Coordinates of C-alpha atoms in Angstrom, one line a residue:
X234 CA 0.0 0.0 0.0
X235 CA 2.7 2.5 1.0
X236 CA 4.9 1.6 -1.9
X237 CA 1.9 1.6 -4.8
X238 CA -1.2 3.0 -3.6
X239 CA -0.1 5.8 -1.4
X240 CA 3.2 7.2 -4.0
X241 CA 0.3 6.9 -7.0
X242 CA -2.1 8.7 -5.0
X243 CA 0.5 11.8 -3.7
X244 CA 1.9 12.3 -7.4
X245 CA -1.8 12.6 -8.8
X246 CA -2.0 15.7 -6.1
X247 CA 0.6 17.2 -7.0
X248 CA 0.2 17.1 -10.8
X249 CA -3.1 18.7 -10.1
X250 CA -1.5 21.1 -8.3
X251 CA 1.1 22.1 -10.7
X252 CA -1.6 22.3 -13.2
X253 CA -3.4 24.9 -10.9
X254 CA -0.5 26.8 -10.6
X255 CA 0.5 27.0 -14.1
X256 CA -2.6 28.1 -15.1
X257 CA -2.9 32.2 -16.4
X258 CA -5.9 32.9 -14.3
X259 CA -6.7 36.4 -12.2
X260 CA -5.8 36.2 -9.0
X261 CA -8.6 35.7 -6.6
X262 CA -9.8 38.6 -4.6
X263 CA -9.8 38.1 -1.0
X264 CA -11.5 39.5 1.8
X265 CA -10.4 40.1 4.9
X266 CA -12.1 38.3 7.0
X267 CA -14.0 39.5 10.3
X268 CA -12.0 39.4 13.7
X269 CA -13.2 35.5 15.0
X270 CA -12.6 34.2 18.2
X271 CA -9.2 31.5 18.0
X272 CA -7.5 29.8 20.1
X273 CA -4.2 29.6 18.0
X274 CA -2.4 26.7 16.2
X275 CA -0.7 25.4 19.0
X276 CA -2.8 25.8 21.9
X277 CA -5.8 24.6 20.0
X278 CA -3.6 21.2 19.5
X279 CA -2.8 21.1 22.9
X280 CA -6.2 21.8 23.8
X281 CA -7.8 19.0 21.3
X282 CA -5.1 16.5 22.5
X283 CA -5.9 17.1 25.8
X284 CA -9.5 16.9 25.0
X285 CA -9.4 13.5 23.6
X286 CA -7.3 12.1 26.4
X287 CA -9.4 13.3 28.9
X288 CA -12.3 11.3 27.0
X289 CA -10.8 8.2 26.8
X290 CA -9.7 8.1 30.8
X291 CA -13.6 9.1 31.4
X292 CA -14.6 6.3 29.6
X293 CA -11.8 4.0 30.9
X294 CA -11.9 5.3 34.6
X295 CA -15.7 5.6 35.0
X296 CA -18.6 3.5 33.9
X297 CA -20.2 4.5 31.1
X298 CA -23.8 5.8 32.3
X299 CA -25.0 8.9 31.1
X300 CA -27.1 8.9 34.4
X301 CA -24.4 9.9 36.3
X302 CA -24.0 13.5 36.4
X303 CA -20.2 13.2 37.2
X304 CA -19.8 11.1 33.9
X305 CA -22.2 13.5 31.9
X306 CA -20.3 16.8 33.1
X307 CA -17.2 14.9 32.2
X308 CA -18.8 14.1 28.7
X309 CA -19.8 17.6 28.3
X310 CA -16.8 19.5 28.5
X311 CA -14.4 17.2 27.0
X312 CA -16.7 17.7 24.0
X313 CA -17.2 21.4 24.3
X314 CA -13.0 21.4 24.5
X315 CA -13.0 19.0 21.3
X316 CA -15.3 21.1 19.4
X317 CA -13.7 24.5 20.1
X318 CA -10.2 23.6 19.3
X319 CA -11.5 21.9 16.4
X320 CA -13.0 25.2 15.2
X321 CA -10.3 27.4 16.1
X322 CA -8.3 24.7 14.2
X323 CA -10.5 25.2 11.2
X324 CA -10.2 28.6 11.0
X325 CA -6.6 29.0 11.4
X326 CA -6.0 26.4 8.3
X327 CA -8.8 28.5 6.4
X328 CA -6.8 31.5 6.9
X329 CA -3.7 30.1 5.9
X330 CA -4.6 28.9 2.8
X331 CA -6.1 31.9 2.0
X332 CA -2.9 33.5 2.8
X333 CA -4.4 36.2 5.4
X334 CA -2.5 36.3 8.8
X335 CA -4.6 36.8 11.7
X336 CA -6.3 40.3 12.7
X337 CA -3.6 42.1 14.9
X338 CA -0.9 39.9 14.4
X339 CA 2.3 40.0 11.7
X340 CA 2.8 37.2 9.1
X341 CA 5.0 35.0 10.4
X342 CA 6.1 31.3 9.3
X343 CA 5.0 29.4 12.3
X344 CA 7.6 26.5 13.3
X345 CA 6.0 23.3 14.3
X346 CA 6.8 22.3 18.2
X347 CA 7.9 18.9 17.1
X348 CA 10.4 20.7 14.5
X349 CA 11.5 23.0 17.2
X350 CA 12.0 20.0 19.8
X351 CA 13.8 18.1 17.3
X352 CA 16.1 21.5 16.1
X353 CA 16.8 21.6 20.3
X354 CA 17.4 18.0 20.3
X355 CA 20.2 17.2 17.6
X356 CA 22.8 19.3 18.5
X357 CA 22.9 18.3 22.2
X358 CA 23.0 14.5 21.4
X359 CA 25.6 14.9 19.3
X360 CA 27.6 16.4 21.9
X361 CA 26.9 14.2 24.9
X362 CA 27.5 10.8 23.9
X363 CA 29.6 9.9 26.6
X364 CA 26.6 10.6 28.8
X365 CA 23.8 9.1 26.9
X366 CA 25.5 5.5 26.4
X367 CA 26.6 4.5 29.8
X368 CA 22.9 6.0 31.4
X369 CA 21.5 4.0 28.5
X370 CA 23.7 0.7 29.1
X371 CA 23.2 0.9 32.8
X372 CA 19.6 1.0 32.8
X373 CA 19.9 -2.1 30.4
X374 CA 21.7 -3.9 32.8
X375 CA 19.8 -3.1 35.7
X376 CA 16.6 -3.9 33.9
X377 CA 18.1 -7.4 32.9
X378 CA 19.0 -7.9 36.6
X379 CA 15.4 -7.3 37.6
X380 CA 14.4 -9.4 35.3
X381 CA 14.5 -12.8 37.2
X382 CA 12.5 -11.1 39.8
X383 CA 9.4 -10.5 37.6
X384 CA 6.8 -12.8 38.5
X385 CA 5.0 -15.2 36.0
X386 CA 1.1 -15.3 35.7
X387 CA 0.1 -19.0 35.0
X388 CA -3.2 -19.2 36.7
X389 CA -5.4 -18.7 33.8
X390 CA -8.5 -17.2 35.4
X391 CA -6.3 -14.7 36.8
X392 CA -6.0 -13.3 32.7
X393 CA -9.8 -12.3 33.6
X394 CA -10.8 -9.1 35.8
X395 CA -11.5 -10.7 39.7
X396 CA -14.0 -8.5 40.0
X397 CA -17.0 -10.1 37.4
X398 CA -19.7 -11.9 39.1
X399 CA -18.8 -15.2 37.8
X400 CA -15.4 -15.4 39.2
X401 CA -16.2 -14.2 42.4
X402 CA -18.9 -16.8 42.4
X403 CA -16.1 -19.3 41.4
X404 CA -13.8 -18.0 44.2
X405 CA -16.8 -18.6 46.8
X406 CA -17.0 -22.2 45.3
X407 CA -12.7 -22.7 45.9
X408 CA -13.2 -21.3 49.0
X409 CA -16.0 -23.7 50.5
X410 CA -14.2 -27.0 48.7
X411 CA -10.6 -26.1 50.4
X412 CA -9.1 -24.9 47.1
X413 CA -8.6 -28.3 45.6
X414 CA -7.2 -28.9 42.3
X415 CA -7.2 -32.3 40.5
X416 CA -4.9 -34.5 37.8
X417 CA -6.9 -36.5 35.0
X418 CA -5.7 -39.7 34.2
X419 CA -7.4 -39.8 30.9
X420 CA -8.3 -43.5 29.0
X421 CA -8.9 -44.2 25.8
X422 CA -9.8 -47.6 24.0
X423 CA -12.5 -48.6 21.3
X424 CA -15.1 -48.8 24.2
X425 CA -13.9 -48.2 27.9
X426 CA -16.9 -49.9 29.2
X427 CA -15.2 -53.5 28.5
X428 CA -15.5 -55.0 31.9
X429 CA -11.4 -55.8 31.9
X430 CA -10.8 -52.1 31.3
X431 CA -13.1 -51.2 34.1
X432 CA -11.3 -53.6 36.5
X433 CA -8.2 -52.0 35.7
X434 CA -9.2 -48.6 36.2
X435 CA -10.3 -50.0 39.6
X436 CA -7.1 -51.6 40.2
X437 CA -5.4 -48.1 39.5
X438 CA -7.5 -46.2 41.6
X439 CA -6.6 -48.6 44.7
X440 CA -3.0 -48.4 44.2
X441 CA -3.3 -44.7 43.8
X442 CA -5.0 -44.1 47.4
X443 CA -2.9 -46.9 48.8
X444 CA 0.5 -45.4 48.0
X445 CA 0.0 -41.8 47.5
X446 CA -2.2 -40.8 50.5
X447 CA 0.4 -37.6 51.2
X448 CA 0.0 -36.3 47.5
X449 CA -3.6 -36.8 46.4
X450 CA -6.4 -36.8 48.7
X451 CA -9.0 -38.7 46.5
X452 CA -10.2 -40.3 43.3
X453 CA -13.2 -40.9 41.3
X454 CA -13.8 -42.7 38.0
X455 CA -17.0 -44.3 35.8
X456 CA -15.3 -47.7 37.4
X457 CA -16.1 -46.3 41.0
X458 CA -19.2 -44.8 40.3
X459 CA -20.3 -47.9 38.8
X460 CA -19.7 -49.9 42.3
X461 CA -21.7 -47.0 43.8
X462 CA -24.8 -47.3 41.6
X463 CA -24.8 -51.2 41.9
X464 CA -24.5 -50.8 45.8
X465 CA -27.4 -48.2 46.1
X466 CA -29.9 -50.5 43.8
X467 CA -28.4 -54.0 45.4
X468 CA -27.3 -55.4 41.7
X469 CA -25.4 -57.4 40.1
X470 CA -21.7 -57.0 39.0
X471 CA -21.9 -56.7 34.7
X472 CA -20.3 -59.2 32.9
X473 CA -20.4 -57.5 29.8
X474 CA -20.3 -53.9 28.2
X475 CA -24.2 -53.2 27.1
X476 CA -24.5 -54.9 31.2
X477 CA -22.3 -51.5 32.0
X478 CA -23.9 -49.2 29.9
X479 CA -27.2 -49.8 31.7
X480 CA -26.1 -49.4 35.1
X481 CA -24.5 -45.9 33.7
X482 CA -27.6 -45.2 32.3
X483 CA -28.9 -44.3 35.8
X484 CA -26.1 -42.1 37.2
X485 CA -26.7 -37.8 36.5
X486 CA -26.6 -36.2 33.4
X487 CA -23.6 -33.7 34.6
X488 CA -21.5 -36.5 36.7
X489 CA -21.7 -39.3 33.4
X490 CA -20.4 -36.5 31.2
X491 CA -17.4 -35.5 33.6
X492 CA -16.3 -39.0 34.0
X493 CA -16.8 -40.9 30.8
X494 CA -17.8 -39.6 26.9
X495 CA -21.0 -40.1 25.3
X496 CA -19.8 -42.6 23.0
X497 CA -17.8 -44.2 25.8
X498 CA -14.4 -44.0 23.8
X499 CA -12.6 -42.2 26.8
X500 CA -12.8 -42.3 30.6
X501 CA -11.9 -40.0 32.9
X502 CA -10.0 -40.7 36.3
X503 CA -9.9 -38.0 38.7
X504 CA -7.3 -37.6 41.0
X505 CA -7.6 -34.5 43.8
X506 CA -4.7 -33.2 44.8
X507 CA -4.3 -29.7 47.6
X508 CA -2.0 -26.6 46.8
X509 CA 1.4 -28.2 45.0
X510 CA 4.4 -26.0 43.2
X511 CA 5.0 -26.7 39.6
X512 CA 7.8 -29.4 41.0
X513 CA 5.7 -31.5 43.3
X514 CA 2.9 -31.2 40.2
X515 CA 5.5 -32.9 37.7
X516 CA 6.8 -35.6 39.8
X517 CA 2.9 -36.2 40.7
X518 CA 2.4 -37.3 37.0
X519 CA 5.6 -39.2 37.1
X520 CA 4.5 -41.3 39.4
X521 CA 0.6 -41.7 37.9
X522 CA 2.4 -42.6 34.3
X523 CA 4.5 -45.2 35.9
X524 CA 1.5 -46.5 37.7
X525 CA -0.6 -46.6 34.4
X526 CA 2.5 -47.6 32.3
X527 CA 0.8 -51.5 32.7
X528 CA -2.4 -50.9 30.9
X529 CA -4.3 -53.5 29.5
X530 CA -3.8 -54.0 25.7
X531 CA -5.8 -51.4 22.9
X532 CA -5.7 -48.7 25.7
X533 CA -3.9 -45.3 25.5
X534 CA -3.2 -43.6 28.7
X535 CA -2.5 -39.8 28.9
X536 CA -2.2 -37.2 32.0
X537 CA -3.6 -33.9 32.5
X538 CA -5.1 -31.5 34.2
X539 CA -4.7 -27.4 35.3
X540 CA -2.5 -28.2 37.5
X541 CA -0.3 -29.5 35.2
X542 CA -1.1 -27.1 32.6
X543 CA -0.1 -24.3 34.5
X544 CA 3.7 -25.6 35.6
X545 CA 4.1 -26.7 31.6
X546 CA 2.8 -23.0 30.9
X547 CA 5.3 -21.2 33.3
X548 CA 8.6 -23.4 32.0
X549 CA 7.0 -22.7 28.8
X550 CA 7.2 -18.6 29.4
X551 CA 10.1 -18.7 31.0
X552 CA 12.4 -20.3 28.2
X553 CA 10.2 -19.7 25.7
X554 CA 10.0 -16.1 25.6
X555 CA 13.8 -15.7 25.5
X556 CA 13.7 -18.4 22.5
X557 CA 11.7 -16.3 20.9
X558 CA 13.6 -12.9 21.3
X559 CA 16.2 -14.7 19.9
X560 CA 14.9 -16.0 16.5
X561 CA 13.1 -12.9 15.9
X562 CA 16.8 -11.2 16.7
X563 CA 18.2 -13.5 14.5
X564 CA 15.8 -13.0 11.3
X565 CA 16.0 -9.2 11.6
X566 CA 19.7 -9.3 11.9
X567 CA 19.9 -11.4 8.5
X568 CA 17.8 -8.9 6.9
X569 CA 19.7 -6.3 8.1
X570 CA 22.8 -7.7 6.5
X571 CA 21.4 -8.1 3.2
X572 CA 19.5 -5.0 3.7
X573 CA 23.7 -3.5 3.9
X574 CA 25.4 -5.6 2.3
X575 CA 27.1 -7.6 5.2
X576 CA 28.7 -4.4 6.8
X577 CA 28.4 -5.7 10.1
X578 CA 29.2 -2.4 11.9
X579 CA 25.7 -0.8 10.4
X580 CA 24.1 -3.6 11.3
X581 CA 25.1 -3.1 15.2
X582 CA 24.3 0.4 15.6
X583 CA 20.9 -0.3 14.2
X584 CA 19.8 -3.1 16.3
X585 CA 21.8 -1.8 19.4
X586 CA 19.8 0.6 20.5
X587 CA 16.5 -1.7 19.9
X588 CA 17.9 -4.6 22.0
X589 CA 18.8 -2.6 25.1
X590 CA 15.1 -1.3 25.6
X591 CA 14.2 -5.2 26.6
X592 CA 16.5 -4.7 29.5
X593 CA 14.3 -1.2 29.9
X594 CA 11.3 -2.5 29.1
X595 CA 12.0 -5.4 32.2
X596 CA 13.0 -2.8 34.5
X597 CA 9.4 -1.2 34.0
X598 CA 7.7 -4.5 34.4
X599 CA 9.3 -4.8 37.7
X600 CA 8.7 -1.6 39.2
X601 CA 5.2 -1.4 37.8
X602 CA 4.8 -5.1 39.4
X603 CA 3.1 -6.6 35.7
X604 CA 3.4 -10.1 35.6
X605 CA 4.8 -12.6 32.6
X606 CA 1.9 -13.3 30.7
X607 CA 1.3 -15.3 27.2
X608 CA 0.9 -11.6 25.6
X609 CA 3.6 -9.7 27.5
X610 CA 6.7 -12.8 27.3
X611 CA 6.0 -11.8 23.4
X612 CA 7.0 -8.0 23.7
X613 CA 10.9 -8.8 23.5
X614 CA 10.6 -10.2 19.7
X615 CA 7.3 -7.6 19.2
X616 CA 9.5 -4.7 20.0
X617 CA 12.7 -5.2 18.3
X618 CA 10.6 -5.5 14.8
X619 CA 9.0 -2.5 15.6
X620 CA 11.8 -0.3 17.0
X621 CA 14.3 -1.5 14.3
X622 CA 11.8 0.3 11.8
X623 CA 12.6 3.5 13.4
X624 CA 16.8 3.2 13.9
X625 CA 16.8 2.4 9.9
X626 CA 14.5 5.1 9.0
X627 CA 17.4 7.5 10.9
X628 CA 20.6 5.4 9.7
X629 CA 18.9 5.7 6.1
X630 CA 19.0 9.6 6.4
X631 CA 21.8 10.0 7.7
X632 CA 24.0 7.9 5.6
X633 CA 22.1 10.4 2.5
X634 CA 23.5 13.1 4.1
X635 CA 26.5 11.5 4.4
X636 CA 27.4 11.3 1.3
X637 CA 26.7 14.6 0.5
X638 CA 29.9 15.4 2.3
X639 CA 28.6 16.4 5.6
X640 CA 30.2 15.0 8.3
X641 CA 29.2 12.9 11.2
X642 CA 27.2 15.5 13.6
X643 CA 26.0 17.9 11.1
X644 CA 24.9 14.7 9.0
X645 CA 22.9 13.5 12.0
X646 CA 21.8 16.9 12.9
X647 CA 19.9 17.2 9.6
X648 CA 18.4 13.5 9.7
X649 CA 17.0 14.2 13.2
X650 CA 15.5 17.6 11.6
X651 CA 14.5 16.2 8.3
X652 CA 13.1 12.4 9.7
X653 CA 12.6 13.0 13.1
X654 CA 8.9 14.3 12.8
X655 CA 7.8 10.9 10.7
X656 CA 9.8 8.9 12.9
X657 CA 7.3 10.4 15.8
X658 CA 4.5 10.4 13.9
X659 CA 4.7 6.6 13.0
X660 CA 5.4 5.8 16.9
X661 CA 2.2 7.5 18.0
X662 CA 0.2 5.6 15.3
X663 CA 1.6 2.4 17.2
X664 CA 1.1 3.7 20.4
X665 CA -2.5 5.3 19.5
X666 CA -3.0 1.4 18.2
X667 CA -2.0 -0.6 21.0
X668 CA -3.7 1.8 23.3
X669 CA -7.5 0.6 22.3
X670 CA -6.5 -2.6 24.4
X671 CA -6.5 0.0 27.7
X672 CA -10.5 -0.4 26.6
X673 CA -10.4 -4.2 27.8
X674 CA -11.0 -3.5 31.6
X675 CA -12.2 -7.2 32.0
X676 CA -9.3 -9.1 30.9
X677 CA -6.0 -7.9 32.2
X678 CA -3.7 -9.4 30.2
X679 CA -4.7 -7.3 27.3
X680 CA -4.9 -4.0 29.3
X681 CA -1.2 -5.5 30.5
X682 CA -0.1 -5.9 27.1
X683 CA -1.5 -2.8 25.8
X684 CA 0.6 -0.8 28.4
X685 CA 4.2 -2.7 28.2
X686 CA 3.6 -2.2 24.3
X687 CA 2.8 1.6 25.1
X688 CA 6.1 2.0 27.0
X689 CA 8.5 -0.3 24.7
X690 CA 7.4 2.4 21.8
X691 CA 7.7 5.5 23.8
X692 CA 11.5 3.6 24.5
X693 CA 11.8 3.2 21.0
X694 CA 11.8 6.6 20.0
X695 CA 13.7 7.8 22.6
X696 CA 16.1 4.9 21.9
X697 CA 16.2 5.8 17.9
X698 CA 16.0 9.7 18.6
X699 CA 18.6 10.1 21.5
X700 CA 20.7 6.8 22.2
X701 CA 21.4 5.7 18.2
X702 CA 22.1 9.1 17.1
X703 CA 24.7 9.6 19.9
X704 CA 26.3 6.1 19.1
X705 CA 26.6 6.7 15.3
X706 CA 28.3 9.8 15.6
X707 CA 30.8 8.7 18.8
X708 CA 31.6 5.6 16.3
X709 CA 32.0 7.7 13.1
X710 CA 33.8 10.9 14.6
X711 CA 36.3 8.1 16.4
X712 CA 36.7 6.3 12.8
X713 CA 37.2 9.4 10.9
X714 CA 40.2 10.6 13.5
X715 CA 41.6 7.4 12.6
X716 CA 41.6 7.6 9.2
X717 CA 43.2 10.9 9.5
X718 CA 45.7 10.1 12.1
X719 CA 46.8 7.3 9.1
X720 CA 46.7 10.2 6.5
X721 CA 43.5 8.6 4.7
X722 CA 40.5 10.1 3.3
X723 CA 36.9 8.9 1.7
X724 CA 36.3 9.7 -1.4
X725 CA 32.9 10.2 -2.9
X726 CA 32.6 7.0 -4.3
X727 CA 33.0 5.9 -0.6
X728 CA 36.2 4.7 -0.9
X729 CA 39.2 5.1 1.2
X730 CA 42.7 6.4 -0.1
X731 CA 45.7 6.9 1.1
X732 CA 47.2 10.2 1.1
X733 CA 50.8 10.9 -0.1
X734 CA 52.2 13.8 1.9
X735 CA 55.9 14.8 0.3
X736 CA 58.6 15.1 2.8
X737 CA 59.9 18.9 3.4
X738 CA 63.4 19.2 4.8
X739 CA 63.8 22.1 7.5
X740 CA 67.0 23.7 7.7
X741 CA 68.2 24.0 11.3
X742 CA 68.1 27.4 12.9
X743 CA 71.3 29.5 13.3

């Protein structure tokens, strides 16, 4: 889209406008305009901004109900502030293009803030590398070290706000039962109401409570609610399937379906256990597969459970998510290195700066006490593709005016002024993106993810705008000395030659 549609769509503007312009028309006459209340370009902005903000922490802070007259005076001035700086706006960009400066005031070429910010902001990064890279490298490291305190989030239902009804219902239930969790032994054969599989489930179920009375507290099974139902009607033991199915016939709706499938292909054996860590949960199902390990022929036996889910999930975030910072490291480096043709010293400073903000963004997680989550152990792979979009936009410019024979701080200088304001602009449409998910009050690991991936591009711009441009020109000033100190020059082809300096003889003084 950027490549066809949106280059197609700005050179059809400005053919059309070049046709306006060439055309031998009388000039239109305008009218001074009456004296209209404005609020001027930049206060306007600020006031529209400001407006919009405002808005979204009303609807995010409160509940929307326009019967509250807190929420509705809230409503009403954020939009009276929308609308006015969207008219003063209006009028302002009216004027301009009619070329009429505003009643009482001179003409004057107004300077965007971001332009001025970035024409304050060039020359002092240039300056102050040796500043800007240890504070940058020390946070990195600090934010690594905090790292292995960070805590990891594997209980599911805690991904869902604690405050909806049917969680604190749930939490009522846990409460009552003595927070209990449970293992699954699950069985599957052609039909696990054969009568041999049965006595083996039963068989498995005795050992369990005989030998693991310290670890799990209880079971249950279709084999042990089967003794139960013949017992309460004073039957008979079956000697065959259909004999089973019967007797099954009579047990609840909701208790059949928990212990055994409608079309009696899997069974289900459930084995309580109280509050275990991820370790005592894994040797747990060590011990139930070595139990089932003798199962009769035709059957497969597998273990599960939340329990177990939740101690694969943790081991799974916590070697996982570095596995994948990695590979996406890894990919973006090789494209990088085609992207410059192997020059492995470009390559660096632009993914540098990138890779320490995961130490930042760690450092943030840790004093903001945000949890490892599926979304958030993604951010160190999400962030380096986005943030090395930014340092390459810069390098890019700044290797242009390079070329042009500027050198190394007044070539970055005029990258940060020329780029700087799209390189903004394209973080806030990230950051504007990510921040819908600050909508999702009832599920907190999207409101999580939506604020790490908030902060990691605010660090990215600040990374690309302040830390890469302070390392290119430290590396290049330090590399053109060099050169120069071995009498060596680049020529505008890029290459480097040696200069031959003749030898003058000095007489000696009388």
């Amino acid at each position: 889209l950027s490549i066809f549609v949106l280059l197609a769509a700005l050179y059809r503007r400005d053919r059309l406008v070049d046709a306006k312009k060439t055309e031998a028309k009388e000039p239109k006459r305008i009218l001074k305009p009456r004296n209209k209340f404005t609020l001027g370009p930049e206060v306007a902005s600020a006031v529209l901004t400001l407006g919009l903000v405002g808005l979204g922490i009303v609807f995010i802070a409160t509940e929307p109900s326009f019967t509250n007259i807190g929420f509705a005076i809230g409503i009403g001035i954020t939009v009276f502030a929308i609308l006015a700086s969207t008219i003063s706006l209006g009028i302002e960009l009216h004027r301009e293009r009619l070329g009429i400066m505003a009643p009482g005031k001179e003409a004057q070429k107004r300077r965007h803030v971001v332009d001025s910010a970035l024409n304050r902001l060039g020359p002092w990064v240039v300056k102050h590398p040796l500043i800007i890279i240890p504070i940058a490298l020390t946070l990195t490291v600090a934010g690594l070290v905090s790292d292995n305190y960070i805590q990891t989030e594997t209980d599911q239902l805690k991904f869902i706000s604690q405050d909806l009804t049917v969680i604190e219902n749930l939490q009522a239930v846990e409460e009552v039962a003595g927070n209990l969790a449970s293992l699954n032994v699950m069985v599957e054969a052609e039909d696990v109401t054969d009568p041999e599989i049965l006595d083996w489930m039963l068989q498995l179920e005795d050992r369990i409570n005989e030998e693991q009375l310290d670890l799990i507290t209880g079971t249950q099974s279709v084999g042990s609610a089967l003794q139960q139902v013949i017992a309460a009607i004073g039957g008979e033991t079956p000697q065959t399937a259909e004999e089973v199915k019967n007797y099954l016939g009579v047990l609840p709706s909701q208790i059949k379906s928990n212990l055994i499938t409608e079309d009696y292909t899997a069974a289900n054996i459930i084995a309580t256990i109280g509050d275990m860590s991820g370790e005592q949960v894994r040797e747990t199902k060590e011990i139930l597969e070595s139990y089932a390990s003798d199962h009769p022929e035709g059957v497969e036996v597998a273990i599960t459970g939340m329990p177990l889910m939740s101690a694969e999930l943790l081991n799974s975030l916590g070697g996982g998510r570095v596995q994948m910072t990695l590979i996406g490291f890894g990919f973006i480096v090789g494209g990088l290195l085609l992207l410059f043709r192997f020059n492995f010293l470009k390559v660096a400073m632009a993914v540098l700066p990138i890779a320490l903000i995961i130490g930042w963004s760690s450092g943030i997680m840790f004093l903001a006490g945000i949890k490892y989550t599926p979304a958030t152990a993604t951010m160190g792979a999400l962030i380096i593709g986005i943030g090395v979009e930014f340092t390459i936009l810069l390098m890019m410019r700044y290797y242009e005016e390079r070329d042009k024979g500027e050198g190394p701080a007044e070539a970055m200088i005029t990258a940060i002024k020329r780029i700087g304001r799209a390189i903004i602009a394209s973080g806030l449409t990230v950051i504007g993106g990510f921040g819908a998910l600050l909508i999702a009050q009832n599920f907190p690991i999207l409101c999580d993810f939506g604020i790490v991936t908030i902060v990691n591009v605010l660090f990215a711009l600040v990374s690309t705008l302040i830390v890469l441009p302070a390392l290119i020109v430290w590396i290049d000033s330090w590399r053109e000395k060099r050169r120069l100190a071995r009498g060596e020059i680049v020529t505008e082809d890029n290459r480097i030659k040696k200069l031959t300096i003749p030898r003058i003889r000095l007489k000696k003084s009388a």
